[in-house]
Coordinates of C-alpha atoms and ligand atoms in Angstrom, one line a residue:
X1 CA -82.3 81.2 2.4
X2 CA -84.9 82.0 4.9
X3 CA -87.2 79.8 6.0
X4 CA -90.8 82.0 5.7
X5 CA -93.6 81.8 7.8
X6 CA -94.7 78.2 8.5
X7 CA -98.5 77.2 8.9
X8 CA -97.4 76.8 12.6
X9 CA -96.3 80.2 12.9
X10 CA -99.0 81.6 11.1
X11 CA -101.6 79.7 13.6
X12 CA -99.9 80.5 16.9
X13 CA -99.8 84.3 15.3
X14 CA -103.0 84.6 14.3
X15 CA -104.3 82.6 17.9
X16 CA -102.0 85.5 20.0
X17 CA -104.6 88.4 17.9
X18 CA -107.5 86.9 19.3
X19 CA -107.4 86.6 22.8
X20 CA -109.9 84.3 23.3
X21 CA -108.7 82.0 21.1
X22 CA -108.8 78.8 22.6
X23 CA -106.4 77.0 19.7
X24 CA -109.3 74.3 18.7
X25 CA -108.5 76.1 15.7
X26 CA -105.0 76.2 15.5
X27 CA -104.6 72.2 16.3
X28 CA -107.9 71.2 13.8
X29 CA -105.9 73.0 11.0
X30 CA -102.8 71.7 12.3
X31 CA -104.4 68.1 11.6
X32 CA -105.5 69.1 7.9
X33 CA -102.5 70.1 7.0
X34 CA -101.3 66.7 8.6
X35 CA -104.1 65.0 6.2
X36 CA -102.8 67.2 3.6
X37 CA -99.5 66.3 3.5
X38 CA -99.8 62.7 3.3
X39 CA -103.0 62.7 0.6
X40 CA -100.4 64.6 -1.1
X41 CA -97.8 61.9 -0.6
X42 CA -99.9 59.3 -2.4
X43 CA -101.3 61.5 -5.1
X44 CA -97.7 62.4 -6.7
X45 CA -97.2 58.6 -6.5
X46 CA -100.9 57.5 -7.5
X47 CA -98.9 56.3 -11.3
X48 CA -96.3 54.4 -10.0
X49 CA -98.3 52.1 -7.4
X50 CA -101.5 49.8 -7.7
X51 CA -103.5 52.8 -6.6
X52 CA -105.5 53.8 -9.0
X53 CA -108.4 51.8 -10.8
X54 CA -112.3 51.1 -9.3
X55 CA -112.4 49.6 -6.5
X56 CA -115.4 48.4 -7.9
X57 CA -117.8 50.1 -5.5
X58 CA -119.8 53.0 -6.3
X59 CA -120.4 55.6 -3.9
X60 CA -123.5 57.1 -2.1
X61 CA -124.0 59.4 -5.3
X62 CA -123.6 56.2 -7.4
X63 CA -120.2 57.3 -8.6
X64 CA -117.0 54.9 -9.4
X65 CA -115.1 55.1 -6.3
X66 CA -111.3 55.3 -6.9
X67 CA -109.3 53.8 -3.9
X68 CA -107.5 57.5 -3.4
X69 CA -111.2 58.8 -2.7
X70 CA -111.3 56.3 0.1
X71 CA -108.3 56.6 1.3
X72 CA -108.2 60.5 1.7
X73 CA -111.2 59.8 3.6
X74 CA -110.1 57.4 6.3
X75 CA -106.5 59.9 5.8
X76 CA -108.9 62.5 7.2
X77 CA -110.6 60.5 10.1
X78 CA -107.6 58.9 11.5
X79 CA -106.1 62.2 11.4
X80 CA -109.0 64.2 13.1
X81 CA -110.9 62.1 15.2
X82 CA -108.1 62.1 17.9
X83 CA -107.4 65.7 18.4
X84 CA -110.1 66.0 20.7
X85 CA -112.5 69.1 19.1
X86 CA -114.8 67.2 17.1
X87 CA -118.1 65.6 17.8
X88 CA -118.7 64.1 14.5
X89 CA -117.7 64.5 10.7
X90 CA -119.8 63.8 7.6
X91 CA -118.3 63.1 4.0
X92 CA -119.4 63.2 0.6
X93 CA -117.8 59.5 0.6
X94 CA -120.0 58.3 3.5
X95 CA -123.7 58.1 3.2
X96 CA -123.9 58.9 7.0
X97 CA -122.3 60.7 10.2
X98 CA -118.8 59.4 11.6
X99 CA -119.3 59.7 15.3
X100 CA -116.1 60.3 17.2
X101 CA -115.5 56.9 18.8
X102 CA -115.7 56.5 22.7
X103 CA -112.5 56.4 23.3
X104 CA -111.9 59.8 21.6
X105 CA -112.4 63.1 23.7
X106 CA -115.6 64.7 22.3
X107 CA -115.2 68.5 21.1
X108 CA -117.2 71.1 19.8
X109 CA -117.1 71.4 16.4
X110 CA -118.2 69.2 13.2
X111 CA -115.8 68.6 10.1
X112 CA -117.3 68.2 6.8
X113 CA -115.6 67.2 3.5
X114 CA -114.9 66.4 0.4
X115 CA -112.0 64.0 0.7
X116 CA -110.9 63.9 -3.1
X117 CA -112.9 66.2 -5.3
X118 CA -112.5 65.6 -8.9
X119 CA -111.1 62.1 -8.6
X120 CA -111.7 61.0 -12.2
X121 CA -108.4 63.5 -12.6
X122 CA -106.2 61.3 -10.4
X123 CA -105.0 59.4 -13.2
X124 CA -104.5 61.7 -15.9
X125 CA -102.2 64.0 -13.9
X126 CA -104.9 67.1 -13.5
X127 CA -104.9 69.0 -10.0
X128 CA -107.6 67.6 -7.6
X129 CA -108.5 68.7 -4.5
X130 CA -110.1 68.1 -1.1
X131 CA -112.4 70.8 0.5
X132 CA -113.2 71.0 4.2
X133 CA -115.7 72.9 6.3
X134 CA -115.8 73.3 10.1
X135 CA -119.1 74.5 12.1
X136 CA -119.7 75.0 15.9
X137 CA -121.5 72.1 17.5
X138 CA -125.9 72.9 18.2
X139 CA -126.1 70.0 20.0
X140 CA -125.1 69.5 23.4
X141 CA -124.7 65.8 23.9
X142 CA -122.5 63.2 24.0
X143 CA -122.9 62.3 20.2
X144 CA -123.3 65.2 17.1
X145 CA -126.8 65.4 15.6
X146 CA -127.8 65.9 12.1
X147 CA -128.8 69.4 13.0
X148 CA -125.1 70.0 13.7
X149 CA -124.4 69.3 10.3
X150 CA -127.4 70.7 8.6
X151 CA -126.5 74.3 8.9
X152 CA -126.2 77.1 6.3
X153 CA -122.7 78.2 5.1
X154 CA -123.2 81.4 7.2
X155 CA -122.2 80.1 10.3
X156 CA -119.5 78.4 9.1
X157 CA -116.8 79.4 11.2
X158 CA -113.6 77.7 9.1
X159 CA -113.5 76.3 5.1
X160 CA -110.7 75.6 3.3
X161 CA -108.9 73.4 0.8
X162 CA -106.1 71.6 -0.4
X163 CA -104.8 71.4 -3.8
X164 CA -102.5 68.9 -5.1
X165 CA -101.6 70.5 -8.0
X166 CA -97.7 72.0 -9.6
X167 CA -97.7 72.5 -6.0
X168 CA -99.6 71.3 -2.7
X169 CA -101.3 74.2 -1.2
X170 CA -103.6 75.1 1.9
X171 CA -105.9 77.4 1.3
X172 CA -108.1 78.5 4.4
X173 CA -109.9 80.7 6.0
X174 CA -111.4 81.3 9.6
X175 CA -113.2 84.6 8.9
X176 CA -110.3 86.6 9.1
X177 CA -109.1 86.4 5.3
X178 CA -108.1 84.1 3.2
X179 CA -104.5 82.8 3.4
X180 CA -102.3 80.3 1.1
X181 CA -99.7 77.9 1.9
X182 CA -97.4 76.1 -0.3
X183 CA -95.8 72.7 1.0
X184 CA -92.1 72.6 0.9
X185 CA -91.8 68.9 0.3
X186 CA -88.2 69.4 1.2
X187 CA -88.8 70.1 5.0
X188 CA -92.8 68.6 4.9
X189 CA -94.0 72.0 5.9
X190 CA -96.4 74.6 4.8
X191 CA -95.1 77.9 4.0
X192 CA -97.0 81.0 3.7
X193 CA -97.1 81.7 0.0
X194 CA -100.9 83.6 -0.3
X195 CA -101.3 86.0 2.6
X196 CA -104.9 87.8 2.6
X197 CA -106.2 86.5 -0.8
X198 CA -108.5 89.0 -2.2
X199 CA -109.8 88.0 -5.7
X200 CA -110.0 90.8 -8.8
X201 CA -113.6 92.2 -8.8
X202 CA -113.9 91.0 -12.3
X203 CA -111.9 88.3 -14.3
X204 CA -111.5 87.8 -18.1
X205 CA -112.2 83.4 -17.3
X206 CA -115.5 82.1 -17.2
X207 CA -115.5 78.6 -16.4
X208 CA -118.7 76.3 -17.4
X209 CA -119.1 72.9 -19.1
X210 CA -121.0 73.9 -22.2
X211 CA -121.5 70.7 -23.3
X212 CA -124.6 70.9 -21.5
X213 CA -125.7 74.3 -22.8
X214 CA -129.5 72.2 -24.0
X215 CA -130.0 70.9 -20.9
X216 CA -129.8 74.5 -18.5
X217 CA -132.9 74.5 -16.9
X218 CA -131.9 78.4 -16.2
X219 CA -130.9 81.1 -18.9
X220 CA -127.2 80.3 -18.0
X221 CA -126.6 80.8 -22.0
X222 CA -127.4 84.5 -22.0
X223 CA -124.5 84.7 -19.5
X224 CA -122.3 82.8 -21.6
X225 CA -123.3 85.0 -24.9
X226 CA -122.6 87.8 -22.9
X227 CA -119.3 86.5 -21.6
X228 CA -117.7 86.2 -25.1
X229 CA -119.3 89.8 -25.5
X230 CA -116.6 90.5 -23.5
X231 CA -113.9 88.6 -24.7
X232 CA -113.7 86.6 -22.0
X233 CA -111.9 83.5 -22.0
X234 CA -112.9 79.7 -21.5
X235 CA -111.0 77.0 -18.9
X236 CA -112.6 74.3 -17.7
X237 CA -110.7 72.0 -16.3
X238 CA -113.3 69.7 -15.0
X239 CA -112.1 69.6 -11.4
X240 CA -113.7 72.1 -8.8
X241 CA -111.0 72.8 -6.8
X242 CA -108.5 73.3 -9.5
X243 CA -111.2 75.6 -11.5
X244 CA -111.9 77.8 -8.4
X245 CA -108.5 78.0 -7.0
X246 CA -107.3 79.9 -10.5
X247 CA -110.1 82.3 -10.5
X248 CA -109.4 82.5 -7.1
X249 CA -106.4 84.3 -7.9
X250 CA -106.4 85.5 -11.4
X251 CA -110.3 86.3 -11.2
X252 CA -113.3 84.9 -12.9
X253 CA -116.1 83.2 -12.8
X254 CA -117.2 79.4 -12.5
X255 CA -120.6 77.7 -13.3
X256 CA -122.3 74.8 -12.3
X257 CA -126.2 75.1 -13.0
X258 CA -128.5 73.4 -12.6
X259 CA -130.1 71.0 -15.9
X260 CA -132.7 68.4 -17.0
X261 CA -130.1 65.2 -15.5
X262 CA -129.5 67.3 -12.2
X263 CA -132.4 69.8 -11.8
X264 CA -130.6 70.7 -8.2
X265 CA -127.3 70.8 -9.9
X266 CA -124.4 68.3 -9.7
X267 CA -122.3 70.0 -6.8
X268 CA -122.8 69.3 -3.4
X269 CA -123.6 72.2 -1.1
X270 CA -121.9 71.1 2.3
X271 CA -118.6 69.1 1.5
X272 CA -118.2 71.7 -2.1
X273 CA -120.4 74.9 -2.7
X274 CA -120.4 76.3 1.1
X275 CA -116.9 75.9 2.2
X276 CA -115.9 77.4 -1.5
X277 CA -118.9 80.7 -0.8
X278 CA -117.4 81.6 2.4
X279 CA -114.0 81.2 1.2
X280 CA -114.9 83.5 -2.0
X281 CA -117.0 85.6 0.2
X282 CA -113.6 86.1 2.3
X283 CA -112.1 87.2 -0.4
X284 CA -113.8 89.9 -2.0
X285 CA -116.3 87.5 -4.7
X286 CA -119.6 86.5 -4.6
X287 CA -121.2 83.1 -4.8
X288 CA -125.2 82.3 -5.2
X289 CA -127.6 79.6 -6.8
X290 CA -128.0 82.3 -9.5
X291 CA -131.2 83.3 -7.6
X292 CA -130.4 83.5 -3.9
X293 CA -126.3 84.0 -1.9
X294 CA -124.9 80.6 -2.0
X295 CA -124.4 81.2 2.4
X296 CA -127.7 81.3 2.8
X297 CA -129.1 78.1 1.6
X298 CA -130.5 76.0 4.5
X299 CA -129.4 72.6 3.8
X300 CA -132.3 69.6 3.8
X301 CA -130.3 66.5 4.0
X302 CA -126.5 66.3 4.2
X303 CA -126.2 65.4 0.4
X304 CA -128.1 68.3 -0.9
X305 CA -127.0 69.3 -4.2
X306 CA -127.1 72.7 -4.9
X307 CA -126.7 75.0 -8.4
X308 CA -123.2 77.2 -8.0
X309 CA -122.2 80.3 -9.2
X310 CA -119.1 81.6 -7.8
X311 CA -115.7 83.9 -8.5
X312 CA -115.3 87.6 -9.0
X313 CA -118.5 89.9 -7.9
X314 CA -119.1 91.9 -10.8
X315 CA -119.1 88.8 -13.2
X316 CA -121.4 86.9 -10.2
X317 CA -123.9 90.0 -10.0
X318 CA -124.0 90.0 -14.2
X319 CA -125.0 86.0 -14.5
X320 CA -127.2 86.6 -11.9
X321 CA -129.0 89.5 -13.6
X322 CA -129.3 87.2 -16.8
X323 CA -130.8 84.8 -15.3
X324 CA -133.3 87.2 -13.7
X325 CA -134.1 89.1 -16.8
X326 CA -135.7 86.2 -18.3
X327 CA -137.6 85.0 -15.1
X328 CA -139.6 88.5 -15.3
Ligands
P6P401 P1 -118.7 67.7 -15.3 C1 -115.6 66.3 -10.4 O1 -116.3 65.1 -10.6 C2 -116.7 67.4 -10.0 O2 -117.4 67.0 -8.9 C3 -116.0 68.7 -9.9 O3 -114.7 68.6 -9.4 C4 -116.0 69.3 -11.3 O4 -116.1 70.7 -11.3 C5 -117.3 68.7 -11.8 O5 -117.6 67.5 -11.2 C6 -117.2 68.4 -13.3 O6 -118.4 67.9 -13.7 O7 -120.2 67.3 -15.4 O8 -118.4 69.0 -16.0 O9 -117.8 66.6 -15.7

């Protein structure tokens, strides 16, 4: 049987079309799938060894941390900080910047994540994820500044994420497309499965906890009404990555507004909303706050939380036109 196209392919490929490709790129993605592969490891495992349960900290959002979160985390440094093209990373686990240590050649990119999203999954078997971001370096000394991290998702210049789900995938893109990769735990490699994603202009999913329907500080629920209008259907599976990647690829729309208990929203805009808007944006979707595009939201501190509205455009543009209808 042949083999396919393995992420090492693809990236050597893909660097030969850009001539000025340096391969920062190619050996920083190279790394996350590294990461990837061994998060992946631990999470099809996570029942059957003493991994699981708080470790009885919370983390800088005042959440349970499961060990996995922290462990996908220092996966993630250990496997990074090395390769020589980063001059810092930032994490929704840590409540400040990792600077690259001394002995580690500095580079000129920053790496932001989200080592585990939707950890309260790990133990019931549902997909989880973890969502990266890359962004060119401002600064231009030794050690990365928070202005290196504080930029808006339109100059990313990579995003991606992992899914550990039926399958482990890769999903990435550097501004050329969006491809997908399915691990062959067989061989430990990533195969092309996804190439150039492009995501239905409209979906029949919308994807929004409801249970909060009171507490929408925006008309969110006119969308909703209208959404069954059109027979569309409801999945929520409660984890990010998981809900995205499906409307990703069957189309459809996912919601986090903003309410009375997080009146900037729940989801973080660097390590979850950005990386997902320039991957959907890639693709063919949309992605705002509801009121302005998602890319173009400067961020304040590096855990800004941010309202998301992301998945196919047409559905995107019609939530976004409720909500404005009843702002005029
Ligand atoms: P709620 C998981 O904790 C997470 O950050 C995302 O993965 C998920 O989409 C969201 O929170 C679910 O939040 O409030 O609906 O349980």
């Amino acid at each position: 049987m042949a083999l396919g196209t393995t992420l090492t392919r693809f990236l050597i490929e893909e660097q030969r079309k850009y001539p000025g490709a340096s391969g920062e790129f190619t050996s920083l993605l190279s790394g996350i799938a590294t990461a990837g592969k061994v998060i992946s490891r631990e999470v099809n495992k996570a029942g059957l060894i003493d991994i699981l349960g708080y470790k009885g900290k919370k983390n800088v959002h005042g959440e349970d941390v499961q060990k996995l979160d922290d462990y996908a985390n220092a996966i993630f440094i250990q496997t990074l900080c090395h390769i020589g093209h980063l001059a810092g990373i930032a994490s929704e686990e840590m409540e400040d910047i990792y600077h690259i240590p001394e002995d580690c050649p500095i580079g000129n990119y920053v790496f932001l994540m989200d080592p585990l999203d939707g950890s309260s999954n790990i133990d019931v078997n549902i997909s989880i994820g973890s969502i990266f971001s890359i962004y060119r370096r401002e600064s231009k000394g030794k050690k990365a500044t928070m202005a290196d991290f504080l930029q808006p998702g339109r100059k990313l210049v990579a995003a991606g994420y992992l899914i550990y789900g039926s399958s482990t995938m890769l999903v990435y893109s550097t501004g050329h497309g969006v491809h997908g990769f399915t691990l062959d735990p067989s061989i430990g490699e990533f195969i092309l499965s996804h190439e150039k994603i492009q995501t239905p202009k409209q979906g029949k999913i919308y994807s929004i906890n409801e249970a909060y329907r009171s507490n929408w500080t925006e008309n969110i629920g006119a969308y909703v009404d209208a959404a069954r209008k059109e027979n569309k259907t409801a999945r929520y599976v409660g984890s990010l990555v998981a809900d995205f990647h499906r409307n990703l690829l069957k189309g459809g729309i996912f919601l986090y507004p903003a309410d009375k208990k997080n009146p900037d929203g729940k989801l973080r805009l660097l390590y979850e909303a950005a990386p997902l808007a320039f991957i959907v944006e890639q693709a063919g979707g949309r992605a705002s706050t509801g009121k302005i595009p998602l890319l173009d939201v400067i961020p304040e501190k590096i855990h800004h939380r941010v309202p998301l509205i992301i998945g196919s455009e047409e559905d995107v543009l019609m939530a976004e036109k409720c909500i404005s209808k009843i702002d005029k």
